[in-house]
Coordinates of C-alpha atoms and ligand atoms in Angstrom, one line a residue:
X94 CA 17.8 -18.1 91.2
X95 CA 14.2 -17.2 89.6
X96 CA 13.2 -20.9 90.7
X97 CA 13.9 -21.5 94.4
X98 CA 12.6 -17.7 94.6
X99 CA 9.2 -19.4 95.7
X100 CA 10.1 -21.9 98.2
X101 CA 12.7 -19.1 99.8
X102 CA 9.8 -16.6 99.9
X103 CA 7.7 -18.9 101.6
X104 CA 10.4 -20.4 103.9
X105 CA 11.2 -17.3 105.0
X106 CA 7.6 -16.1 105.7
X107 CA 7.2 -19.2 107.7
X108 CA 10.2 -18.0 109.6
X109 CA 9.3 -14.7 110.5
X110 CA 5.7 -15.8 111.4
X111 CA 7.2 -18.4 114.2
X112 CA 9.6 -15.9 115.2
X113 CA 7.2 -13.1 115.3
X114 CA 4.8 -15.3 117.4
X115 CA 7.0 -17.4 119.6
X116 CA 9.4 -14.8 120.5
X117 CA 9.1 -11.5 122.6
X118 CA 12.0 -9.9 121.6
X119 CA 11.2 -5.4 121.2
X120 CA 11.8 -5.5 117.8
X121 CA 9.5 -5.4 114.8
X122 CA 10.2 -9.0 113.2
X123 CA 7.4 -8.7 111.1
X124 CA 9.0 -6.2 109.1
X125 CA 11.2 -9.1 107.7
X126 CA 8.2 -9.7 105.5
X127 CA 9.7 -6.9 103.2
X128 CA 12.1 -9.6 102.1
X129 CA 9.0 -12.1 101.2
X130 CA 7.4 -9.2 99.0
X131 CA 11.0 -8.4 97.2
X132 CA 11.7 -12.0 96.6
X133 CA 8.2 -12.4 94.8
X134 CA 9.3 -10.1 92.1
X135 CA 11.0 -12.9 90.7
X136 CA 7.9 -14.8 90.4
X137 CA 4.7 -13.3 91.1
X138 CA 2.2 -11.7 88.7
X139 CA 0.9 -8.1 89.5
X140 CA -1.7 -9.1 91.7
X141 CA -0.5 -12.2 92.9
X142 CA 2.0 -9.8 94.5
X143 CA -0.7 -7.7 95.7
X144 CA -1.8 -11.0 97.3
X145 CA 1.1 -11.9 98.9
X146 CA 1.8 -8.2 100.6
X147 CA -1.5 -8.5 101.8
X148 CA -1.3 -12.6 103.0
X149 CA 2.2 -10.7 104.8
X150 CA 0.4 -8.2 106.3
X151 CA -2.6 -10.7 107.4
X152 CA 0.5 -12.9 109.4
X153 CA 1.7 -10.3 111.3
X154 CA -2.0 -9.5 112.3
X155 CA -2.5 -12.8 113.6
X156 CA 1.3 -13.1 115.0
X157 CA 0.4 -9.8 117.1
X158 CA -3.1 -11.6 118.5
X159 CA -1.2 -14.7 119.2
X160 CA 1.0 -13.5 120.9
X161 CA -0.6 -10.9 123.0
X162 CA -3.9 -11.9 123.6
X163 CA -6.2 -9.3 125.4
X164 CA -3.7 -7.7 126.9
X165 CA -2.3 -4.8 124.2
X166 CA 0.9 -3.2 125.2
X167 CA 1.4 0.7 123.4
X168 CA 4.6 -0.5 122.3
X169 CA 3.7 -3.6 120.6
X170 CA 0.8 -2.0 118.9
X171 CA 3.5 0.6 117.5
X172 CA 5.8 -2.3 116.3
X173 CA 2.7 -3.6 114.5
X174 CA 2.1 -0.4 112.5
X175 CA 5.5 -0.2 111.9
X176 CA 5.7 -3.5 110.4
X177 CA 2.3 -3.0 108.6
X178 CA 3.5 0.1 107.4
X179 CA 6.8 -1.3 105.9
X180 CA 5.2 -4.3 104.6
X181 CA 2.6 -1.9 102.6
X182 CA 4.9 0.6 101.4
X183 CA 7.0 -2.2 99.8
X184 CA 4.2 -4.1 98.2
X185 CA 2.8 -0.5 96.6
X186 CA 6.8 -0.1 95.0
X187 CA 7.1 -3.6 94.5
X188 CA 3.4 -3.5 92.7
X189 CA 4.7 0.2 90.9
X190 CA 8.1 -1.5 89.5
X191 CA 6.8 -5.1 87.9
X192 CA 4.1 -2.7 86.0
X193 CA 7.4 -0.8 84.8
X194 CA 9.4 -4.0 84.4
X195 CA 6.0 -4.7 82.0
X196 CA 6.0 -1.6 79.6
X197 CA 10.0 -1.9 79.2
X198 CA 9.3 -5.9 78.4
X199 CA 6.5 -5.3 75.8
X200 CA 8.6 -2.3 74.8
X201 CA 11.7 -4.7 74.3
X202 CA 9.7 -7.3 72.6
X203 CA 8.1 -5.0 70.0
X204 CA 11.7 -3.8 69.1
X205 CA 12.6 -7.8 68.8
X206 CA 10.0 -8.3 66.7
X207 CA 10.7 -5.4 64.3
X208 CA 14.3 -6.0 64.6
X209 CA 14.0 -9.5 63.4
X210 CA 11.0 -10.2 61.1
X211 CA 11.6 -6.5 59.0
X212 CA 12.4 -6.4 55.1
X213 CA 15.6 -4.5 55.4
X214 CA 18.6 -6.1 57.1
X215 CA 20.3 -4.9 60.3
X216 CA 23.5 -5.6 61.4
X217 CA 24.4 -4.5 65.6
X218 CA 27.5 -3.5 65.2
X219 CA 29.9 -2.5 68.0
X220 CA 32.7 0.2 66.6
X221 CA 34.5 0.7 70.1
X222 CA 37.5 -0.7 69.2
X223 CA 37.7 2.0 66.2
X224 CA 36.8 5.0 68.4
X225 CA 39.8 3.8 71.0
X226 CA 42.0 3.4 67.3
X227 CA 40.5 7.6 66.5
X228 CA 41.0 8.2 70.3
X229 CA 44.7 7.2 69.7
X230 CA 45.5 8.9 66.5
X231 CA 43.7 12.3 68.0
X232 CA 45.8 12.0 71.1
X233 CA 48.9 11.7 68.7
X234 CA 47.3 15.0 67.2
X235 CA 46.6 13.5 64.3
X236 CA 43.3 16.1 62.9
X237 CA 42.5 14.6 60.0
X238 CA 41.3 11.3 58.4
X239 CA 43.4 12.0 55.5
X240 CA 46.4 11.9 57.4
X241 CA 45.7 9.0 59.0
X242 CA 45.5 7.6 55.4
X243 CA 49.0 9.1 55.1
X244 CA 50.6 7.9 57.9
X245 CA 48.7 4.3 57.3
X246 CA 47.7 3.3 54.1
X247 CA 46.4 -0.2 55.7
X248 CA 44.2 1.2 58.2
X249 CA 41.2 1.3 56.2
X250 CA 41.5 -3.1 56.3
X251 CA 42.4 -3.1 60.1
X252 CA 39.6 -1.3 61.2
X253 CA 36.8 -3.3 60.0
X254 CA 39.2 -6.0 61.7
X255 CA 38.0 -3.5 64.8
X256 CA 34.3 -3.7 64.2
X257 CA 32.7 -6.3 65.7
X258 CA 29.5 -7.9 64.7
X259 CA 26.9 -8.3 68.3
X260 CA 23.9 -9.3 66.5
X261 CA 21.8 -9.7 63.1
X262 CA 18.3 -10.1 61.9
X263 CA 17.1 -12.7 60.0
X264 CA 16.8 -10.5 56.4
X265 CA 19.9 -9.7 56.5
X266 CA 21.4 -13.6 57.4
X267 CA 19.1 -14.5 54.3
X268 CA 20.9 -11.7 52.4
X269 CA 24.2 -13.1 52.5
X270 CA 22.9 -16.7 52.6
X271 CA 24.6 -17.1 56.4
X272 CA 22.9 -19.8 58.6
X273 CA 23.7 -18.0 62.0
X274 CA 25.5 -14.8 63.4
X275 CA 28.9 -16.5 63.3
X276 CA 29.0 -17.2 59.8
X277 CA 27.7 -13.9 59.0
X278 CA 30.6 -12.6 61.2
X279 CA 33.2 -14.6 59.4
X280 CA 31.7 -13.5 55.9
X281 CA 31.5 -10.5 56.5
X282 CA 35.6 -9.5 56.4
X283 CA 35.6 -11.3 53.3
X284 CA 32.9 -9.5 51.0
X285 CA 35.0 -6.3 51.2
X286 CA 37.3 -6.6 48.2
X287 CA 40.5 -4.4 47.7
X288 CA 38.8 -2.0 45.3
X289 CA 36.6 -1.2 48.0
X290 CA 38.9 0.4 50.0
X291 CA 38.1 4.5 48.8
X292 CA 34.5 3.5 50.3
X293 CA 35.3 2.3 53.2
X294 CA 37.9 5.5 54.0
X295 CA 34.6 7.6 53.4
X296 CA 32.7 5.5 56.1
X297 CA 35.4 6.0 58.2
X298 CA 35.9 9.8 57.6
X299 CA 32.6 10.5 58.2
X300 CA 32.3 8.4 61.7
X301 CA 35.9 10.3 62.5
X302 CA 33.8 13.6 61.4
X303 CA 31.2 11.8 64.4
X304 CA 28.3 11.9 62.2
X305 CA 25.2 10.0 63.0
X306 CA 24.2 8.8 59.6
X307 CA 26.2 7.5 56.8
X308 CA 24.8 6.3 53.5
X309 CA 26.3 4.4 50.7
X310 CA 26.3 1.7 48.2
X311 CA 28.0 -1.1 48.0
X312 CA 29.2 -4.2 45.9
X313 CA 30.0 -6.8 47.1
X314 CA 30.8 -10.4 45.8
X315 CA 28.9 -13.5 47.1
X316 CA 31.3 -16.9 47.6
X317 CA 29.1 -18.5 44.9
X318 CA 30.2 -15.4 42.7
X319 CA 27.2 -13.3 42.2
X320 CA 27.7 -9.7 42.5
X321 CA 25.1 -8.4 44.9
X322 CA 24.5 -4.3 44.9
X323 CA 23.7 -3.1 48.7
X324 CA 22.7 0.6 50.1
X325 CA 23.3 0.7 53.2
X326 CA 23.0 3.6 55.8
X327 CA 25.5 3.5 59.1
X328 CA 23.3 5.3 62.2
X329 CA 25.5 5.8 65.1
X330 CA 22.6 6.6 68.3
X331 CA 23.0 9.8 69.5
X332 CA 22.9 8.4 73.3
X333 CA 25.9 6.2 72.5
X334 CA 28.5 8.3 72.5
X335 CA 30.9 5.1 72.9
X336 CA 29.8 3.6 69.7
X337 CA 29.1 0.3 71.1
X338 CA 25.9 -0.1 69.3
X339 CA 25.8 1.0 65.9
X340 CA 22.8 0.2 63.8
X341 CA 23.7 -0.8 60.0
X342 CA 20.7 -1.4 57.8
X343 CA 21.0 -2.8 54.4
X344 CA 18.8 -2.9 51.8
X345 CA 19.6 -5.3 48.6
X346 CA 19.0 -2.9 45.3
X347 CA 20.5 -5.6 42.9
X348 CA 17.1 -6.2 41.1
X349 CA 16.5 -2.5 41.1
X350 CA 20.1 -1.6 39.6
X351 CA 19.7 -4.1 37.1
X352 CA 16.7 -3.4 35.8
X353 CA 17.9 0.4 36.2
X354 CA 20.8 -0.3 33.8
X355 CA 18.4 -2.5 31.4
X356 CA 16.4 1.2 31.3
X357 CA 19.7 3.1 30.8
X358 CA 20.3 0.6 27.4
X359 CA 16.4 0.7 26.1
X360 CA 17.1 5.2 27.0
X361 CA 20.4 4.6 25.1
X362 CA 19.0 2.7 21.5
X363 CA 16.1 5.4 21.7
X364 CA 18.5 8.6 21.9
X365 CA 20.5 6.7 18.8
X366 CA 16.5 7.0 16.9
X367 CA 16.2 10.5 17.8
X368 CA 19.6 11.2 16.7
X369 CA 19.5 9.5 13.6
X370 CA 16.4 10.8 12.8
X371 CA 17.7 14.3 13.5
X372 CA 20.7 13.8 11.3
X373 CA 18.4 13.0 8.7
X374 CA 17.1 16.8 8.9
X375 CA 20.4 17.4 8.9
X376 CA 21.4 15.3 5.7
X377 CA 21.0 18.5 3.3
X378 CA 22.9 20.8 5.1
X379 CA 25.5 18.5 5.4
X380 CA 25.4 17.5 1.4
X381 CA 25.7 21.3 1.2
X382 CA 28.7 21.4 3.6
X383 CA 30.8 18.6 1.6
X384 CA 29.6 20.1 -1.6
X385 CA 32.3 22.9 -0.9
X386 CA 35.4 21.8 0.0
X387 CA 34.9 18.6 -3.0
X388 CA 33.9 21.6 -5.7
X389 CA 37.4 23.6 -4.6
X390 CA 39.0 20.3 -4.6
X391 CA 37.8 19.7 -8.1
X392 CA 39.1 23.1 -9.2
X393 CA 42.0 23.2 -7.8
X394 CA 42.6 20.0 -9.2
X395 CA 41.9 21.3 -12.9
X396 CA 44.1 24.3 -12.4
X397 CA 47.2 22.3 -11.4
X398 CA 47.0 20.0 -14.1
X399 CA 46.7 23.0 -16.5
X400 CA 49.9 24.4 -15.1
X401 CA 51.5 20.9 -15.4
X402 CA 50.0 21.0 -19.3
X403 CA 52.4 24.2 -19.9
X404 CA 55.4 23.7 -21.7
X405 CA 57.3 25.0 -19.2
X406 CA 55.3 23.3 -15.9
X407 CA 54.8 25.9 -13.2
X408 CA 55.7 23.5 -10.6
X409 CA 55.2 26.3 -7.8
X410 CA 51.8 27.2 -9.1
X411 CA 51.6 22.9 -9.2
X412 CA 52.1 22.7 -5.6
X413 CA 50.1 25.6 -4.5
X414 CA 46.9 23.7 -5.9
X415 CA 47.8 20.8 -4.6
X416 CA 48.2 22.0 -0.8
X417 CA 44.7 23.8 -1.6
X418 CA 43.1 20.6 -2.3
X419 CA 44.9 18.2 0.3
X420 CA 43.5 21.6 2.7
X421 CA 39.6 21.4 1.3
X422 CA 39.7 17.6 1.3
X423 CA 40.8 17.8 5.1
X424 CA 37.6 19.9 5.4
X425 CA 35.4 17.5 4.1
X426 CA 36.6 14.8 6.0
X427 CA 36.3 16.9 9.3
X428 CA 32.7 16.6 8.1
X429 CA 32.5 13.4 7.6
X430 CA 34.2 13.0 11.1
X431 CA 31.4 15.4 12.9
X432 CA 28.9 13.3 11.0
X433 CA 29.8 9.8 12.4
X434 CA 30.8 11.3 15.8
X435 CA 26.7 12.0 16.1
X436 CA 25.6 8.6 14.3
X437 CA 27.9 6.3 16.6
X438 CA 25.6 4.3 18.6
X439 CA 27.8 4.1 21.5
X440 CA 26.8 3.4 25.4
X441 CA 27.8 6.0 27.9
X442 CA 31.4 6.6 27.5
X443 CA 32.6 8.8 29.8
X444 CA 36.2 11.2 29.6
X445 CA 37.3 14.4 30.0
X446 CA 34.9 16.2 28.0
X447 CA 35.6 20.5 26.8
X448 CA 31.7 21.6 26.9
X449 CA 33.1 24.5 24.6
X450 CA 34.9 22.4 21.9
X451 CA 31.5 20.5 22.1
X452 CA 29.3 23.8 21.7
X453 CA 32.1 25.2 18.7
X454 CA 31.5 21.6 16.8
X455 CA 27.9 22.0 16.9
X456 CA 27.5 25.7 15.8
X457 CA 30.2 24.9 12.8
X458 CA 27.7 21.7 11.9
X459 CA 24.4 23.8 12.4
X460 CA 26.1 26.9 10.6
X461 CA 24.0 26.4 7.4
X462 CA 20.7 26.0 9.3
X463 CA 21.7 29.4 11.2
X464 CA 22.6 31.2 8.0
X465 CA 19.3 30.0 5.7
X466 CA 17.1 31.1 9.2
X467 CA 18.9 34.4 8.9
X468 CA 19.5 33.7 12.5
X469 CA 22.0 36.0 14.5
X470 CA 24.4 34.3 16.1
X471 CA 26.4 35.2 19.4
X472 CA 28.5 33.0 21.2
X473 CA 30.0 33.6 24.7
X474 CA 32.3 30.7 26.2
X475 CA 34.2 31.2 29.4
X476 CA 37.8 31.1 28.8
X477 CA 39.8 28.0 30.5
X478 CA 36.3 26.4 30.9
X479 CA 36.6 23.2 33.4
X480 CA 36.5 20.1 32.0
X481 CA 33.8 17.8 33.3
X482 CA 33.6 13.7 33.3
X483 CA 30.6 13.0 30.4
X484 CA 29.9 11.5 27.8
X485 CA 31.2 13.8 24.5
X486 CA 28.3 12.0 22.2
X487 CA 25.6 12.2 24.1
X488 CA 26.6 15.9 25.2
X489 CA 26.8 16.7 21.9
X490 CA 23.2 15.8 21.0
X491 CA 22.2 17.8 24.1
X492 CA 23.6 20.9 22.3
X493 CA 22.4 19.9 19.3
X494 CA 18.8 19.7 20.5
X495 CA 19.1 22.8 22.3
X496 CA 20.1 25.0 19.2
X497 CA 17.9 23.2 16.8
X498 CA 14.8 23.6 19.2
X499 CA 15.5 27.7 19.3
X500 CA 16.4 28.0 15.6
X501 CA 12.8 26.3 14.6
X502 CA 11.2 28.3 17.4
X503 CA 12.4 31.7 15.9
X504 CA 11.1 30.4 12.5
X505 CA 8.3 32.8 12.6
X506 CA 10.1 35.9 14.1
X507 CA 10.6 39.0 11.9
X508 CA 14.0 38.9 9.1
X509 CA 16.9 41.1 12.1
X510 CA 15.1 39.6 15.1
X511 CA 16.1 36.1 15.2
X512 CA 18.6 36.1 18.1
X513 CA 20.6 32.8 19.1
X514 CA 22.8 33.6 22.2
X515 CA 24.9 30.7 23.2
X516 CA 26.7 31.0 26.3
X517 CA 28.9 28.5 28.7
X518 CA 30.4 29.8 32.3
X519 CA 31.6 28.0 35.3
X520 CA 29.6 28.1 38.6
X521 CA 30.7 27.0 42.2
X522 CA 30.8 23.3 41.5
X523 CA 29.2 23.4 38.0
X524 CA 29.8 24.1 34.4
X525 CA 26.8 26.1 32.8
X526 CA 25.8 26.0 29.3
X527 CA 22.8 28.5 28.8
X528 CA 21.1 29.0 24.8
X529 CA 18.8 31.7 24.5
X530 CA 16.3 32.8 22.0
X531 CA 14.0 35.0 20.7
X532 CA 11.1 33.1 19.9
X533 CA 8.0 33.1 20.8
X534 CA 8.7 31.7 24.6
X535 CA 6.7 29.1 25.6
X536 CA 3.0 28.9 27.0
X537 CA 2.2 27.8 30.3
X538 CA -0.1 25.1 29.4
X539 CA 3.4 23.8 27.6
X540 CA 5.7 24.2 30.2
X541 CA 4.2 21.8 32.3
X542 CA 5.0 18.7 29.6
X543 CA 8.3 20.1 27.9
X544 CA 10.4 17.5 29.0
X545 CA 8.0 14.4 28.5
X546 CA 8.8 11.8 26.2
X547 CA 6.4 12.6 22.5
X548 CA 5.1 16.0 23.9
X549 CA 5.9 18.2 20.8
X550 CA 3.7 21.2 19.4
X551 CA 5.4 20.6 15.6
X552 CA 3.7 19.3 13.0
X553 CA 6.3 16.7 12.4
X554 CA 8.1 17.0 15.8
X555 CA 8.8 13.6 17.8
X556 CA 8.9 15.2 21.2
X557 CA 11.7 13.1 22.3
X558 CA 14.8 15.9 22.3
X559 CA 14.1 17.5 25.7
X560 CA 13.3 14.3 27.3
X561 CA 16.4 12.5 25.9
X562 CA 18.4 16.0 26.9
X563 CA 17.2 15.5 30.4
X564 CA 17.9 12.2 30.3
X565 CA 21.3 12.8 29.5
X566 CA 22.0 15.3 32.1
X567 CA 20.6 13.6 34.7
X568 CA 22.9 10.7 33.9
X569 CA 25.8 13.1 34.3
X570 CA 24.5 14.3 37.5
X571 CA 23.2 17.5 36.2
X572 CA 19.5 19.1 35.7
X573 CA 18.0 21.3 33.0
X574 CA 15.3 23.9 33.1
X575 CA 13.9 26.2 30.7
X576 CA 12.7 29.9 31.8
X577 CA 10.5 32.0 29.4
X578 CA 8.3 34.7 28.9
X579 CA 5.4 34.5 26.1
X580 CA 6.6 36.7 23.7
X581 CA 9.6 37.6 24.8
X582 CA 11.6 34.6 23.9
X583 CA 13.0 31.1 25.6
X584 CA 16.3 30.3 27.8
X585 CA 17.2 26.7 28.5
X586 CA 20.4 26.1 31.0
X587 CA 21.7 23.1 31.8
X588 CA 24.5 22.3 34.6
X589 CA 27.2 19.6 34.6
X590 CA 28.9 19.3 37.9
X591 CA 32.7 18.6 37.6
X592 CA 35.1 16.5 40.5
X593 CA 32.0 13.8 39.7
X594 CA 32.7 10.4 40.1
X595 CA 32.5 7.9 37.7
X596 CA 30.6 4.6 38.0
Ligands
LIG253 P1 10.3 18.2 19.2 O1 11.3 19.2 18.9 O2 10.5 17.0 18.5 O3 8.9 18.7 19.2 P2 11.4 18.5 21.9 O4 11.4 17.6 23.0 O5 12.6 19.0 21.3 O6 10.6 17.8 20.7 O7 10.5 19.8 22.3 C1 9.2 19.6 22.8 C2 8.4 20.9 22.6 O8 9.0 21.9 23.4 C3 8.5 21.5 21.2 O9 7.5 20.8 20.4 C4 8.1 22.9 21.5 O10 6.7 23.1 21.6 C5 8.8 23.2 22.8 N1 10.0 23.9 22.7 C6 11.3 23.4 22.7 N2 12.2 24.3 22.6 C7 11.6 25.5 22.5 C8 12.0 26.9 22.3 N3 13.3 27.2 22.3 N4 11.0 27.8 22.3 C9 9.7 27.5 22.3 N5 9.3 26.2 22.5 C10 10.2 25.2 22.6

């Protein structure tokens, strides 16, 4: 159409201009020119259409002089304005709407351009056929996604059957190695494996929920079998309430992940130095600890084999000892046990973990340390404490470093003012395990570097527990902080959040 637009125009303005001249008729041909201007939208530059409304206007001029002469009837001359007038009026809107037609073009092309050469891959997706699927169910007065997931356990897989793929920029066909759109729109179906299906419900639930912004991760699995790690963040526009353009951009965190996890093993072997190195402080108390139950094994021992000796053998006096020493050598092994619990150089293992069983275990293995510090002990756990997904190890070091941290810092408090208060409670979403002491608190020019890695103020401190501690929560999703007032003594509280999810 574009390109017979100039040959019409002019055809047309050859028309008009024999008409106009040749004909008498009371009408105002020349106002036919209107269609010349319009039809050089298609073609014509800014001011080449300027041109042509003029050249337009200039014909109908000369049409007029033609045709009249010297004589100048009123009613001619008013045709003439009229058609001058139209003829003007249309170039001026003609001239206002190719400037427009300009801005939305460069406007269009800079979104091209951003769309196609950027680092992070976009998919144009076009959901309507889901929102008719939710239009349905809500019409069936279904109100929630879960029951949908009730009533149709396979709708999760149909739906993305529902989503159709409009167009892609290049990063993201690079990203799933896809030489045009129609692979990609084949591939895509295919990358979401079965276990994925609890993700995409969440996508769903939060697009039936109709919010503009979703962000997850994802793995997927490449045909050639590499496992490729994606965030990706669903933005539904605000001014398309139909869904029909829905703007997915991915980003490819593989590298990052890895070298994430690569971190979490070098974070891992270093927490299994500081541990080892604190058991080693811990070696005499523990020597002290088995010393006990192997001494009463040792004299219970002799006594039943006196009674045995008698010549009449005691044999109830004979099994009394023994249950003693099969009962002390139990406690020594539970020692033992404790004792390679915190030496196991294990990687994040996560279960069920009781933070209380964890803080008990600790206290009974530091209970020397307490007792030589003449440290007062008080201990305040929250019955039916929630269990929370962890690591039981690495947990266990946390508590560990927490209590051995406020037992040195009390070291030089007066004999009946060395307070340890150990507490645990459940918060809102959170499990809380608080240790408070009555040290000296900590100064402000330390505050700022407690948790870096080898900041310590002890002659022969490391300076890795509070960094490996924070470490450790964060991994579990949680955060630590310490409060204190010089002088007045230290609290450190740390928060595990429970219903976490694994992985
Ligand atoms: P380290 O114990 O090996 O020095 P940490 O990371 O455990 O390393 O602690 C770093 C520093 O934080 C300690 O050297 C000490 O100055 C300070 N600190 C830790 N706990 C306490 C506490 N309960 N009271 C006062 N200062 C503390």
């Amino acid at each position: 159409m574009a390109r017979f637009s100039p040959l019409a125009a002019a055809t047309i303005a050859v028309a008009v201009f024999i008409l106009d001249t040749l004909t008498t008729f009371d009408i105002a041909i020349a106002v036919l020119y209107v269609v010349v201007v319009l039809l050089s939208l298609n073609f014509a530059k800014k001011i080449q259409l300027l041109a042509i409304g003029a050249g337009c206007m200039g014909l109908t001029l000369l049409s007029f002089l033609l045709s009249h002469g010297q004589e100048l009837p009123a009613d001619s001359i008013g045709r003439c304005f009229v058609s001058l007038a139209a003829i003007g009026i249309t170039t001026f809107l003609a001239f206002r709407v190719k400037a427009a037609i300009g801005v939305l073009a460069d406007s269009e092309q800079r979104y091209r351009s951003i769309f196609l050469a950027t680092g992070v891959g976009i998919l144009q997706m076009d959901f309507t056929g889901l929102k008719h699927a939710f239009d349905r169910f809500k019409s069936n007065d279904v109100q929630r996604i879960e029951d949908i997931e009730r009533l149709d356990p396979g709708f999760a897989r149909s739906a993305l059957r529902l989503i159709k793929l409009t167009n892609a920029n290049r990063t993201a066909l690079n990203m799933f190695n896809a030489p045009d759109l129609g692979a990609l729109e084949q591939l895509l179906p295919t990358l979401v494996s079965d276990d994925m299906e609890g993700k995409v419900w969440k996508l769903l639930a939060s697009i039936w929920a109709g919010n503009q912004s979703y962000e997850a991760e994802a793995i997927l699995k490449t045909s050639d079998g590499r496992q490729l790690i994606f965030l990706y963040n669903v933005a539904v526009p605000l001014d398309r309430p139909a869904l029909d353009m829905v703007l997915i951009s991915i980003m490819d965190v593989t590298a990052r992940r890895e070298a994430e996890n690569e971190l979490d093993v070098a974070r891992s072997q270093l927490a299994h130095v500081a541990r080892v190195a604190t058991l080693g402080e811990l070696t005499v108390s523990i020597a002290h600890e088995l010393n006990q139950p192997l001494a009463a094994v040792v004299t219970n021992g002799g006594a039943g084999l006196r009674w045995l000796k008698r010549d009449v053998p005691d044999l109830t006096k004979v099994q009394s000892s023994m249950e003693s020493m099969i009962a002390d050598a139990t406690r020594a092994s539970d020692v033992i046990k404790h004792l390679r619990g915190l030496s196991v150089k294990a990687s994040p293992n996560p279960m069920n973990v009781d933070l209380n069983e964890i803080i008990e275990e600790t206290v009974t293995l530091l209970q020397r340390e307490i007792d030589i510090n003449q440290v007062t002990l008080r201990v305040d756990l929250a019955a039916d404490l929630r269990k929370v997904i962890g690591d039981r190890v690495q947990l266990q070091q946390v508590v560990l470093n927490l209590l051995l941290n406020a037992i040195q810092a009390m070291a030089h408090v007066a004999e009946g003012r060395r307070e340890l208060t150990v507490k645990s409670s459940e918060e809102e979403s959170a499990i809380m395990f608080r240790v408070q002491d009555t040290g000296p608190g900590i100064p402000l020019e330390v505050r700022d570097n407690l948790f870096n890695p080898f900041f310590t103020t002890k002659p022969d401190g490391m300076g890795m527990g509070l960094s490996i501690c924070r470490s450790i929560l964060t991994a579990h999703g949680g955060s630590i902080s310490a409060s204190s007032e010089p002088g007045a003594g230290t609290t450190f509280e740390f928060t595990i959040p429970f219903n976490r999810e694994v992985g």
